[in-house]
Amino acid sequence: MDLLYKSTRSNDIAVTASQAILKGLSDDGGLFMPERIPALDISMKDMVNMSYQEIAYEVMKLFLSDFTEEELRSCIRQAYDDKFDTKEIAPIAKVGKAYYLELFHGATIAFKDMALSILPHLMTTAAKKNHADHEIVILTATSGDTGKAALAGFADVPGTKIVVFYPKNGVSPIQEKQMITQKGDNTFVVGIHGNFDDAQSGVKAIFGDKKMAEKMAAAGFQFSSANSINIGRLIPQVVYYVYAYVKLLENGEISENEKINVTVPTGNFGNILAAYLAKGIGVPIGKLICASNENKVLYDFFSTGIYDRNREFVLTSSPSMDILISSNLERLIYKISGEDAECNRKLMAELSSRGSYQITDEMRSRLEDFYGNYASEQETAAMIREVYEDTGYVMDTHTAVGAAVYRKYCADTKDKTKTVIASTASPYKFTRSVMGAIDSKYNALGDFELVDELSRISGTPVPKAIEEIRTAKVLHDTVCEASQMEDVICRFLGICD
Ligand SMILES: *Cc1c(COP(=O)(O)O)cnc(C)c1O
């Protein structure tokens, strides 16, 4: 029997994994969740010495049960190849007391590559399986990293087009340059006047627009999503938590069945939800430590049971986490409500009408696995400087938010459990903030001078992703209001009225 996926907002909708990947979002606006969390059918010990690709298969086959072994292995093989600069794919660096799981060794040097290198293959396979004959238009809102990783994944993939919306003044200079220099006839990149939440809400509204869907279908197009609302993004992210545990075991850092904690710098709640699913399938994980920057809506939620987006949106040095509406939290709310779609639907309706909702005490009691905290801009910068001065290891701003919150967790709880910190981006992607944190003398340097200086002080080679954009031509210069997103898409697709 195939594992089916249900909408978080109604009990009537159930689809296969491949259908859920093709659709992205359920028609009722809900997110797809597996009807039950499967269990690993192999022990951690038996995975010792397996490659990333082999572990990926063991994990993904549980969730994507309507893919054949051959289909899944082929997707995995094409995704995790020499696009990554290390055979390990996701190496672990032990620095001080913590284990940094480096998820930034892919084509665009942020953790989004972990899932977006495989999503195009899963999606084209899913289209074939379901005899979908419409061209797939990937619609994506980005806080900076998803955009480039999705563009790199989908560029020139036959049968697809991709449109990316990013906040014009809300991403790092390197992130913007990476996106607007993207090659590929099927790629479109648009800056919007607004923040990430505006971009994400705009994309969700377009998904829900029935008239637009009809217009698209008449022209032979169908939308899907490369955001973490797509389970095709989420499931590949479960893999590296399993992999991390197996490697720690393999290297004798932990003993069999020993619990580990996981710290995740969080924005849209996708990465930490993947860690929650990893725990669900049987990885011995204790606490899931949710790290926020000054947009600390999740910290407040974990401390009070109230989710409230009514607050000022802060632009921080960790822009990929500048988010007030964490879409994937809906999946956790659905779980802790006892998979009560009606309850979840009501809370999400309150979020969109009032901007806030409150969960019941019973639901709160099911959040025991989670610990939330946040790091200020100052604490984030101090963390980067301190770890560099003590060890020579240079981390990016997002990872530093995780490291600073992990320190608060240790001080708060005295818990000594070994902890993996998800290292979500290369410091080369946020050179200005990273180098400025290490020494204010760097503030005077230009973007690429900073790159060279970072290489010198860290003793790491400049990644290919950065070399490529030094001299690359700008190929995308469209900027629009959030209210014009639909028009812009129609123009790109040539389906204007
Ligand atoms: C996207 C991103 C995050 C946040 O991940 P979520 O899954 O949205 O919580 C953190 N750090 C970096 C570098 C990112 O690109």
Short mmCIF file of C-alpha atoms and ligand atoms in Angstrom, two decimals:
data_model
loop_
_atom_site.label_atom_id
_atom_site.label_comp_id
_atom_site.label_asym_id
_atom_site.label_seq_id
_atom_site.Cartn_x
_atom_site.Cartn_y
_atom_site.Cartn_z
CA MET A 1 0.00 0.00 0.00
CA ASP A 2 1.31 3.42 -0.96
CA LEU A 3 1.79 6.03 1.73
CA LEU A 4 -0.75 8.75 0.97
CA TYR A 5 -0.52 12.47 1.66
CA LYS A 6 -3.37 14.39 3.24
CA SER A 7 -4.07 18.09 3.24
CA THR A 8 -3.59 19.85 6.58
CA ARG A 9 -6.88 21.68 5.93
CA SER A 10 -9.38 18.99 4.98
CA ASN A 11 -9.93 15.30 5.56
CA ASP A 12 -11.22 14.56 2.06
CA ILE A 13 -8.05 15.08 0.08
CA ALA A 14 -5.50 12.25 -0.16
CA VAL A 15 -2.94 11.92 -2.96
CA THR A 16 0.16 9.86 -3.71
CA ALA A 17 3.64 11.25 -3.08
CA SER A 18 4.24 11.92 -6.77
CA GLN A 19 0.93 13.77 -7.07
CA ALA A 20 1.76 15.84 -3.97
CA ILE A 21 5.13 16.79 -5.46
CA LEU A 22 3.53 17.79 -8.76
CA LYS A 23 0.88 19.94 -7.10
CA GLY A 24 3.06 21.57 -4.45
CA LEU A 25 0.14 22.95 -2.46
CA SER A 26 -3.24 21.29 -1.90
CA ASP A 27 -6.23 22.91 -3.67
CA ASP A 28 -7.73 23.95 -0.34
CA GLY A 29 -4.60 25.96 0.50
CA GLY A 30 -3.36 23.28 2.92
CA LEU A 31 0.02 21.58 2.91
CA PHE A 32 0.46 17.89 2.25
CA MET A 33 1.46 15.64 5.15
CA PRO A 34 2.02 11.89 5.10
CA GLU A 35 -1.01 10.14 6.62
CA ARG A 36 1.38 8.41 9.04
CA ILE A 37 5.07 8.83 9.79
CA PRO A 38 6.83 5.74 8.41
CA ALA A 39 9.62 3.95 10.33
CA LEU A 40 13.13 3.17 9.12
CA ASP A 41 13.45 -0.52 8.31
CA ILE A 42 17.20 -0.57 8.87
CA SER A 43 19.11 0.25 12.07
CA MET A 44 21.52 3.17 12.44
CA LYS A 45 24.32 0.65 12.97
CA ASP A 46 23.55 -1.15 9.74
CA MET A 47 23.87 2.15 7.85
CA VAL A 48 27.43 2.70 9.09
CA ASN A 49 29.78 3.03 6.09
CA MET A 50 26.92 3.73 3.71
CA SER A 51 27.34 6.67 1.33
CA TYR A 52 25.09 9.73 1.36
CA GLN A 53 23.33 8.36 -1.72
CA GLU A 54 22.67 4.98 -0.11
CA ILE A 55 21.28 6.55 3.05
CA ALA A 56 19.18 8.90 0.91
CA TYR A 57 17.57 5.86 -0.68
CA GLU A 58 16.83 4.19 2.69
CA VAL A 59 15.06 7.34 3.89
CA MET A 60 13.30 8.55 0.78
CA LYS A 61 11.85 5.17 -0.18
CA LEU A 62 9.80 5.29 3.04
CA PHE A 63 8.10 8.55 2.09
CA LEU A 64 7.98 8.33 -1.71
CA SER A 65 6.51 4.87 -1.87
CA ASP A 66 4.94 5.23 -5.32
CA PHE A 67 8.37 5.77 -6.92
CA THR A 68 10.04 2.56 -8.10
CA GLU A 69 13.47 1.70 -6.74
CA GLU A 70 14.98 2.42 -10.13
CA GLU A 71 13.28 5.83 -10.40
CA LEU A 72 14.34 6.88 -6.94
CA ARG A 73 17.92 5.68 -7.24
CA SER A 74 18.22 7.46 -10.59
CA CYS A 75 16.95 10.75 -9.09
CA ILE A 76 19.41 10.40 -6.20
CA ARG A 77 22.33 9.61 -8.50
CA GLN A 78 21.68 12.63 -10.70
CA ALA A 79 21.26 14.97 -7.74
CA TYR A 80 24.15 14.13 -5.43
CA ASP A 81 27.06 14.04 -7.85
CA ASP A 82 30.03 16.31 -8.53
CA LYS A 83 27.82 19.38 -8.29
CA PHE A 84 28.89 18.99 -4.66
CA ASP A 85 32.50 19.87 -3.89
CA THR A 86 32.96 16.89 -1.56
CA LYS A 87 32.13 13.19 -1.88
CA GLU A 88 30.72 13.29 1.64
CA ILE A 89 28.01 15.69 0.36
CA ALA A 90 27.29 16.90 3.92
CA PRO A 91 30.52 16.76 5.98
CA ILE A 92 30.58 17.31 9.73
CA ALA A 93 33.07 19.74 11.30
CA LYS A 94 33.75 19.35 15.02
CA VAL A 95 34.43 22.80 16.40
CA GLY A 96 34.62 23.28 20.16
CA LYS A 97 31.84 21.25 21.74
CA ALA A 98 29.54 21.27 18.74
CA TYR A 99 29.24 19.36 15.48
CA TYR A 100 28.55 21.57 12.49
CA LEU A 101 26.72 19.69 9.78
CA GLU A 102 27.87 21.59 6.70
CA LEU A 103 24.97 21.66 4.28
CA PHE A 104 26.53 24.20 1.92
CA HIS A 105 28.73 22.16 -0.36
CA GLY A 106 26.33 22.19 -3.33
CA ALA A 107 26.11 24.35 -6.44
CA THR A 108 24.81 27.53 -4.78
CA ILE A 109 26.54 27.12 -1.39
CA ALA A 110 23.46 27.11 0.86
CA PHE A 111 21.51 24.21 2.35
CA LYS A 112 18.69 24.70 -0.15
CA ASP A 113 20.88 22.75 -2.61
CA MET A 114 20.40 19.61 -0.51
CA ALA A 115 16.77 19.40 -1.63
CA LEU A 116 16.75 21.50 -4.79
CA SER A 117 19.35 19.39 -6.55
CA ILE A 118 16.91 16.48 -6.42
CA LEU A 119 13.53 18.23 -6.71
CA PRO A 120 13.68 18.76 -10.51
CA HIS A 121 14.34 15.04 -10.98
CA LEU A 122 11.56 14.05 -8.58
CA MET A 123 9.22 16.44 -10.32
CA THR A 124 9.92 15.35 -13.90
CA THR A 125 9.67 11.70 -12.78
CA ALA A 126 6.37 12.49 -11.03
CA ALA A 127 5.06 14.18 -14.20
CA LYS A 128 5.86 11.09 -16.26
CA LYS A 129 4.28 8.75 -13.72
CA ASN A 130 1.07 10.75 -13.69
CA HIS A 131 1.00 11.33 -17.46
CA ALA A 132 0.90 15.08 -16.86
CA ASP A 133 1.27 16.71 -20.26
CA HIS A 134 1.26 20.34 -19.16
CA GLU A 135 4.49 22.28 -18.93
CA ILE A 136 5.35 22.79 -15.24
CA VAL A 137 5.86 26.37 -14.12
CA ILE A 138 7.74 26.49 -10.83
CA LEU A 139 6.65 29.50 -8.85
CA THR A 140 8.98 30.43 -6.04
CA ALA A 141 9.24 33.09 -3.38
CA THR A 142 12.71 33.42 -1.92
CA SER A 143 14.34 35.08 1.05
CA GLY A 144 17.59 34.73 -0.90
CA ASP A 145 18.82 31.16 -1.04
CA THR A 146 15.89 29.09 -2.36
CA GLY A 147 15.75 31.28 -5.47
CA LYS A 148 19.26 30.59 -6.67
CA ALA A 149 19.19 26.91 -5.70
CA ALA A 150 15.88 26.41 -7.53
CA LEU A 151 17.13 28.32 -10.58
CA ALA A 152 20.27 26.20 -10.69
CA GLY A 153 18.20 23.03 -10.34
CA PHE A 154 15.57 23.84 -12.95
CA ALA A 155 17.61 25.84 -15.51
CA ASP A 156 17.12 24.25 -18.94
CA VAL A 157 15.22 21.24 -17.54
CA PRO A 158 12.90 20.27 -20.43
CA GLY A 159 9.19 20.65 -19.72
CA THR A 160 9.69 23.26 -16.99
CA LYS A 161 9.88 27.00 -16.52
CA ILE A 162 10.80 28.72 -13.30
CA VAL A 163 9.82 32.13 -11.93
CA VAL A 164 11.52 33.47 -8.80
CA PHE A 165 10.36 36.47 -6.75
CA TYR A 166 12.79 37.97 -4.22
CA PRO A 167 12.59 41.03 -1.95
CA LYS A 168 14.52 43.68 -3.89
CA ASN A 169 16.13 45.20 -0.79
CA GLY A 170 16.06 42.14 1.46
CA VAL A 171 18.88 39.88 0.25
CA SER A 172 22.68 40.03 0.47
CA PRO A 173 24.64 41.56 -2.45
CA ILE A 174 26.08 38.13 -3.34
CA GLN A 175 22.67 36.48 -3.15
CA GLU A 176 21.21 39.07 -5.54
CA LYS A 177 24.10 38.81 -7.97
CA GLN A 178 23.80 35.02 -7.99
CA MET A 179 20.15 35.23 -9.00
CA ILE A 180 20.15 38.04 -11.55
CA THR A 181 23.03 36.47 -13.49
CA GLN A 182 21.21 33.13 -13.85
CA LYS A 183 21.40 31.62 -17.32
CA GLY A 184 18.76 29.38 -18.93
CA ASP A 185 15.97 30.25 -21.37
CA ASN A 186 13.33 28.96 -18.98
CA THR A 187 14.36 31.13 -15.99
CA PHE A 188 12.76 34.39 -14.83
CA VAL A 189 13.92 36.41 -11.83
CA VAL A 190 11.92 39.32 -10.43
CA GLY A 191 12.64 41.70 -7.54
CA ILE A 192 9.59 42.94 -5.67
CA HIS A 193 9.12 46.07 -3.59
CA GLY A 194 8.28 44.31 -0.33
CA ASN A 195 9.66 41.68 2.02
CA PHE A 196 9.76 37.88 1.87
CA ASP A 197 6.33 37.52 3.49
CA ASP A 198 4.85 39.71 0.73
CA ALA A 199 6.50 37.51 -1.90
CA GLN A 200 5.35 34.29 -0.22
CA SER A 201 1.78 35.51 0.31
CA GLY A 202 1.68 36.64 -3.33
CA VAL A 203 2.80 33.24 -4.54
CA LYS A 204 0.27 31.45 -2.31
CA ALA A 205 -2.51 33.73 -3.59
CA ILE A 206 -1.60 32.94 -7.21
CA PHE A 207 -1.68 29.22 -6.37
CA GLY A 208 -5.19 29.66 -4.98
CA ASP A 209 -6.48 31.71 -7.95
CA LYS A 210 -8.83 29.41 -9.91
CA LYS A 211 -9.16 31.80 -12.87
CA MET A 212 -5.40 31.96 -13.24
CA ALA A 213 -5.22 28.15 -13.11
CA GLU A 214 -7.79 27.91 -15.93
CA LYS A 215 -5.91 30.43 -18.04
CA MET A 216 -2.71 28.48 -17.45
CA ALA A 217 -4.31 25.14 -18.29
CA ALA A 218 -5.77 26.55 -21.52
CA ALA A 219 -2.25 27.56 -22.54
CA GLY A 220 -0.77 24.17 -21.55
CA PHE A 221 0.83 25.19 -18.25
CA GLN A 222 0.48 24.06 -14.64
CA PHE A 223 2.01 25.60 -11.52
CA SER A 224 4.12 23.82 -8.95
CA SER A 225 6.30 25.01 -6.10
CA ALA A 226 9.97 24.74 -5.21
CA ASN A 227 9.39 26.21 -1.75
CA SER A 228 9.49 24.01 1.31
CA ILE A 229 5.69 23.88 1.20
CA ASN A 230 6.39 21.13 -1.37
CA ILE A 231 7.02 17.76 0.28
CA GLY A 232 9.50 17.10 -2.52
CA ARG A 233 11.66 19.70 -0.75
CA LEU A 234 11.04 18.46 2.74
CA ILE A 235 11.67 14.72 2.37
CA PRO A 236 15.21 15.05 0.92
CA GLN A 237 16.03 17.23 3.95
CA VAL A 238 15.22 14.38 6.34
CA VAL A 239 18.13 12.45 4.82
CA TYR A 240 20.99 14.55 6.20
CA TYR A 241 19.84 14.20 9.81
CA VAL A 242 19.93 10.44 9.43
CA TYR A 243 23.29 10.73 7.68
CA ALA A 244 24.70 12.95 10.45
CA TYR A 245 23.72 10.44 13.13
CA VAL A 246 25.21 7.54 11.19
CA LYS A 247 28.49 9.41 10.62
CA LEU A 248 28.81 10.35 14.31
CA LEU A 249 28.29 6.69 15.14
CA GLU A 250 30.74 5.59 12.46
CA ASN A 251 33.41 7.95 13.79
CA GLY A 252 32.96 6.82 17.39
CA GLU A 253 31.68 10.24 18.51
CA ILE A 254 28.53 8.64 19.91
CA SER A 255 27.59 5.14 20.96
CA GLU A 256 24.71 3.07 19.65
CA ASN A 257 21.28 4.51 20.61
CA GLU A 258 22.87 7.57 22.24
CA LYS A 259 20.61 10.57 21.82
CA ILE A 260 21.75 13.72 20.08
CA ASN A 261 20.19 17.19 19.96
CA VAL A 262 19.80 19.16 16.79
CA THR A 263 19.98 22.95 16.49
CA VAL A 264 18.46 24.52 13.38
CA PRO A 265 18.63 28.18 12.31
CA THR A 266 15.02 28.64 11.30
CA GLY A 267 12.93 30.81 9.01
CA ASN A 268 10.12 29.04 7.20
CA PHE A 269 10.34 26.05 9.61
CA GLY A 270 11.17 23.62 6.80
CA ASN A 271 14.60 22.47 7.90
CA ILE A 272 13.61 21.89 11.53
CA LEU A 273 10.43 20.10 10.44
CA ALA A 274 12.68 17.73 8.49
CA ALA A 275 14.60 17.10 11.74
CA TYR A 276 11.28 16.42 13.49
CA LEU A 277 10.41 13.88 10.78
CA ALA A 278 13.89 12.32 11.17
CA LYS A 279 13.11 11.84 14.86
CA GLY A 280 9.72 10.46 13.85
CA ILE A 281 11.19 7.74 11.61
CA GLY A 282 13.47 6.57 14.41
CA VAL A 283 16.68 8.62 14.63
CA PRO A 284 17.61 8.95 18.35
CA ILE A 285 17.13 12.70 18.59
CA GLY A 286 16.38 14.42 21.90
CA LYS A 287 15.66 18.13 21.62
CA LEU A 288 14.95 20.09 18.47
CA ILE A 289 16.44 23.51 19.16
CA CYS A 290 14.77 26.17 17.05
CA ALA A 291 17.01 29.22 16.56
CA SER A 292 15.55 32.53 15.37
CA ASN A 293 17.10 35.89 14.60
CA GLU A 294 15.46 39.15 15.74
CA ASN A 295 12.32 38.17 13.81
CA LYS A 296 11.62 35.95 16.80
CA VAL A 297 8.02 35.01 16.13
CA LEU A 298 8.81 31.31 16.68
CA TYR A 299 10.59 31.92 19.99
CA ASP A 300 7.52 33.79 21.21
CA PHE A 301 5.31 30.98 19.96
CA PHE A 302 7.24 28.31 21.85
CA SER A 303 7.26 30.44 25.02
CA THR A 304 3.58 31.48 25.00
CA GLY A 305 1.57 29.23 22.69
CA ILE A 306 0.58 32.34 20.73
CA TYR A 307 1.71 32.86 17.16
CA ASP A 308 1.61 36.57 16.39
CA ARG A 309 2.97 38.09 13.21
CA ASN A 310 1.78 41.58 14.13
CA ARG A 311 5.16 43.16 14.69
CA GLU A 312 7.82 45.03 12.85
CA PHE A 313 9.70 43.11 10.18
CA VAL A 314 13.44 43.43 10.93
CA LEU A 315 16.07 43.27 8.17
CA THR A 316 18.95 41.33 9.72
CA SER A 317 22.35 39.99 8.68
CA SER A 318 20.71 36.54 8.35
CA PRO A 319 18.22 37.53 5.61
CA SER A 320 17.20 33.96 4.74
CA MET A 321 15.56 33.84 8.17
CA ASP A 322 13.82 37.22 7.92
CA ILE A 323 10.34 35.72 7.93
CA LEU A 324 7.26 36.36 10.06
CA ILE A 325 4.98 33.73 8.54
CA SER A 326 6.72 30.38 8.91
CA SER A 327 4.70 28.30 6.46
CA ASN A 328 5.82 24.88 7.58
CA LEU A 329 4.75 25.46 11.17
CA GLU A 330 1.28 24.62 9.81
CA ARG A 331 2.43 21.02 9.46
CA LEU A 332 3.45 20.88 13.13
CA ILE A 333 0.20 22.53 14.21
CA TYR A 334 -1.68 19.87 12.27
CA LYS A 335 0.31 17.13 14.01
CA ILE A 336 -0.11 18.51 17.55
CA SER A 337 -3.83 19.02 16.99
CA GLY A 338 -4.06 15.24 16.55
CA GLU A 339 -4.27 15.66 12.76
CA ASP A 340 -7.45 17.65 13.19
CA ALA A 341 -7.71 19.42 9.82
CA GLU A 342 -10.70 21.47 10.93
CA CYS A 343 -8.86 22.81 13.98
CA ASN A 344 -5.82 23.65 11.88
CA ARG A 345 -7.93 25.30 9.17
CA LYS A 346 -9.53 27.59 11.76
CA LEU A 347 -6.16 28.62 13.23
CA MET A 348 -4.75 29.36 9.78
CA ALA A 349 -7.86 31.41 8.95
CA GLU A 350 -7.19 33.45 12.11
CA LEU A 351 -3.58 33.90 11.06
CA SER A 352 -4.62 35.35 7.73
CA SER A 353 -7.47 37.52 9.09
CA ARG A 354 -6.01 38.72 12.41
CA GLY A 355 -2.36 37.87 12.04
CA SER A 356 -2.34 35.68 15.16
CA TYR A 357 -3.70 32.55 16.77
CA GLN A 358 -3.40 30.70 20.07
CA ILE A 359 -3.09 26.95 20.51
CA THR A 360 -4.70 24.96 23.35
CA ASP A 361 -2.81 23.74 26.42
CA GLU A 362 -3.20 20.20 25.19
CA MET A 363 -1.51 21.13 21.91
CA ARG A 364 1.24 22.94 23.80
CA SER A 365 1.96 19.83 25.82
CA ARG A 366 2.87 18.09 22.57
CA LEU A 367 5.67 20.57 21.86
CA GLU A 368 7.99 19.06 24.47
CA ASP A 369 10.55 18.05 21.84
CA PHE A 370 11.14 21.67 20.93
CA TYR A 371 13.16 24.42 22.54
CA GLY A 372 13.03 27.91 21.04
CA ASN A 373 15.29 30.91 21.51
CA TYR A 374 16.76 33.73 19.46
CA ALA A 375 19.98 35.67 18.92
CA SER A 376 20.25 39.42 18.51
CA GLU A 377 22.36 40.97 15.75
CA GLN A 378 25.06 41.72 18.30
CA GLU A 379 25.09 38.18 19.69
CA THR A 380 25.28 36.77 16.16
CA ALA A 381 28.27 38.91 15.21
CA ALA A 382 30.01 38.17 18.53
CA MET A 383 29.57 34.44 17.92
CA ILE A 384 31.25 34.63 14.51
CA ARG A 385 34.16 36.63 15.90
CA GLU A 386 34.63 34.48 18.98
CA VAL A 387 34.63 31.14 17.17
CA TYR A 388 36.99 32.53 14.54
CA GLU A 389 39.39 33.87 17.16
CA ASP A 390 39.28 30.68 19.23
CA THR A 391 39.44 28.09 16.47
CA GLY A 392 39.98 29.70 13.06
CA TYR A 393 36.61 28.33 11.87
CA VAL A 394 34.55 30.90 10.00
CA MET A 395 30.78 30.41 9.98
CA ASP A 396 28.06 32.32 8.19
CA THR A 397 25.52 34.57 9.93
CA HIS A 398 22.66 32.02 9.87
CA THR A 399 24.81 29.29 11.37
CA ALA A 400 25.98 31.82 13.97
CA VAL A 401 22.36 32.39 15.04
CA GLY A 402 22.18 28.62 15.59
CA ALA A 403 25.46 28.56 17.52
CA ALA A 404 24.42 31.48 19.75
CA VAL A 405 21.08 29.88 20.55
CA TYR A 406 22.75 26.54 21.25
CA ARG A 407 24.90 28.33 23.82
CA LYS A 408 21.78 29.83 25.45
CA TYR A 409 20.19 26.38 25.51
CA CYS A 410 23.22 24.91 27.32
CA ALA A 411 23.20 27.75 29.85
CA ASP A 412 19.42 27.42 30.41
CA THR A 413 19.18 23.66 30.74
CA LYS A 414 22.67 22.37 31.63
CA ASP A 415 21.92 19.61 29.10
CA LYS A 416 25.19 17.99 27.99
CA THR A 417 23.76 15.95 25.12
CA LYS A 418 25.97 16.08 22.03
CA THR A 419 24.54 18.47 19.52
CA VAL A 420 24.55 18.85 15.76
CA ILE A 421 24.16 22.42 14.51
CA ALA A 422 22.82 22.70 10.98
CA SER A 423 25.29 24.92 9.15
CA THR A 424 23.02 26.33 6.50
CA ALA A 425 25.22 28.55 4.33
CA SER A 426 28.79 29.13 3.34
CA PRO A 427 30.33 32.27 4.85
CA TYR A 428 31.19 33.25 1.26
CA LYS A 429 27.54 34.00 0.66
CA PHE A 430 27.42 36.62 3.40
CA THR A 431 30.98 37.95 3.27
CA ARG A 432 30.09 41.53 4.15
CA SER A 433 28.35 40.67 7.42
CA VAL A 434 30.77 37.87 8.29
CA MET A 435 33.94 39.87 7.74
CA GLY A 436 32.45 42.94 9.42
CA ALA A 437 31.74 40.79 12.47
CA ILE A 438 35.34 39.60 12.60
CA ASP A 439 36.84 43.08 12.30
CA SER A 440 35.27 46.44 11.49
CA LYS A 441 38.33 47.32 9.38
CA TYR A 442 36.85 45.12 6.63
CA ASN A 443 33.84 47.41 6.22
CA ALA A 444 35.82 49.55 3.79
CA LEU A 445 36.46 46.71 1.30
CA GLY A 446 34.44 45.91 -1.86
CA ASP A 447 32.36 42.70 -2.18
CA PHE A 448 34.98 40.67 -4.03
CA GLU A 449 37.90 42.04 -2.04
CA LEU A 450 36.08 40.67 0.98
CA VAL A 451 35.81 37.30 -0.75
CA ASP A 452 39.57 37.14 -1.25
CA GLU A 453 40.25 38.28 2.29
CA LEU A 454 37.90 35.63 3.68
CA SER A 455 39.77 33.00 1.69
CA ARG A 456 43.04 34.23 3.14
CA ILE A 457 42.01 34.33 6.79
CA SER A 458 40.03 31.06 6.74
CA GLY A 459 42.46 29.14 4.56
CA THR A 460 39.56 27.84 2.43
CA PRO A 461 39.39 28.10 -1.35
CA VAL A 462 36.87 30.50 -2.92
CA PRO A 463 33.90 28.32 -3.98
CA LYS A 464 33.12 27.93 -7.67
CA ALA A 465 29.69 29.52 -7.12
CA ILE A 466 31.43 32.77 -6.15
CA GLU A 467 34.11 32.68 -8.85
CA GLU A 468 31.34 32.34 -11.44
CA ILE A 469 29.62 35.58 -10.52
CA ARG A 470 32.67 37.82 -10.28
CA THR A 471 32.35 38.83 -13.89
CA ALA A 472 28.95 37.41 -14.84
CA LYS A 473 26.52 39.58 -16.83
CA VAL A 474 23.24 40.70 -15.31
CA LEU A 475 20.49 38.94 -17.28
CA HIS A 476 17.40 39.79 -15.20
CA ASP A 477 16.33 43.30 -14.24
CA THR A 478 12.55 43.15 -13.75
CA VAL A 479 11.25 44.81 -10.58
CA CYS A 480 7.56 45.05 -9.65
CA GLU A 481 5.08 45.69 -6.83
CA ALA A 482 3.79 42.66 -4.90
CA SER A 483 0.36 43.38 -6.38
CA GLN A 484 1.72 42.95 -9.94
CA MET A 485 3.18 39.47 -9.55
CA GLU A 486 0.41 37.74 -11.50
CA ASP A 487 0.71 40.19 -14.42
CA VAL A 488 4.45 39.66 -14.57
CA ILE A 489 3.96 35.88 -14.78
CA CYS A 490 1.38 36.26 -17.56
CA ARG A 491 3.83 38.42 -19.47
CA PHE A 492 6.65 35.89 -19.11
CA LEU A 493 4.43 33.04 -20.22
CA GLY A 494 2.91 35.06 -23.05
CA ILE A 495 -0.64 34.49 -21.82
CA CYS A 496 -1.74 38.12 -21.28
CA ASP A 497 -5.41 38.87 -22.04
C1 LIG B 1 16.40 29.04 4.11
C2 LIG B 1 17.50 29.23 5.06
C3 LIG B 1 17.29 29.09 6.44
C4 LIG B 1 15.94 28.81 7.04
O1 LIG B 1 15.48 27.52 6.72
P1 LIG B 1 13.93 27.17 6.87
O2 LIG B 1 13.78 25.81 6.33
O3 LIG B 1 13.21 28.20 6.03
O4 LIG B 1 13.58 27.30 8.29
C5 LIG B 1 18.38 29.24 7.29
N1 LIG B 1 19.60 29.54 6.80
C6 LIG B 1 19.84 29.68 5.48
C7 LIG B 1 21.19 30.03 5.02
C8 LIG B 1 18.80 29.52 4.56
O5 LIG B 1 19.04 29.66 3.25
#
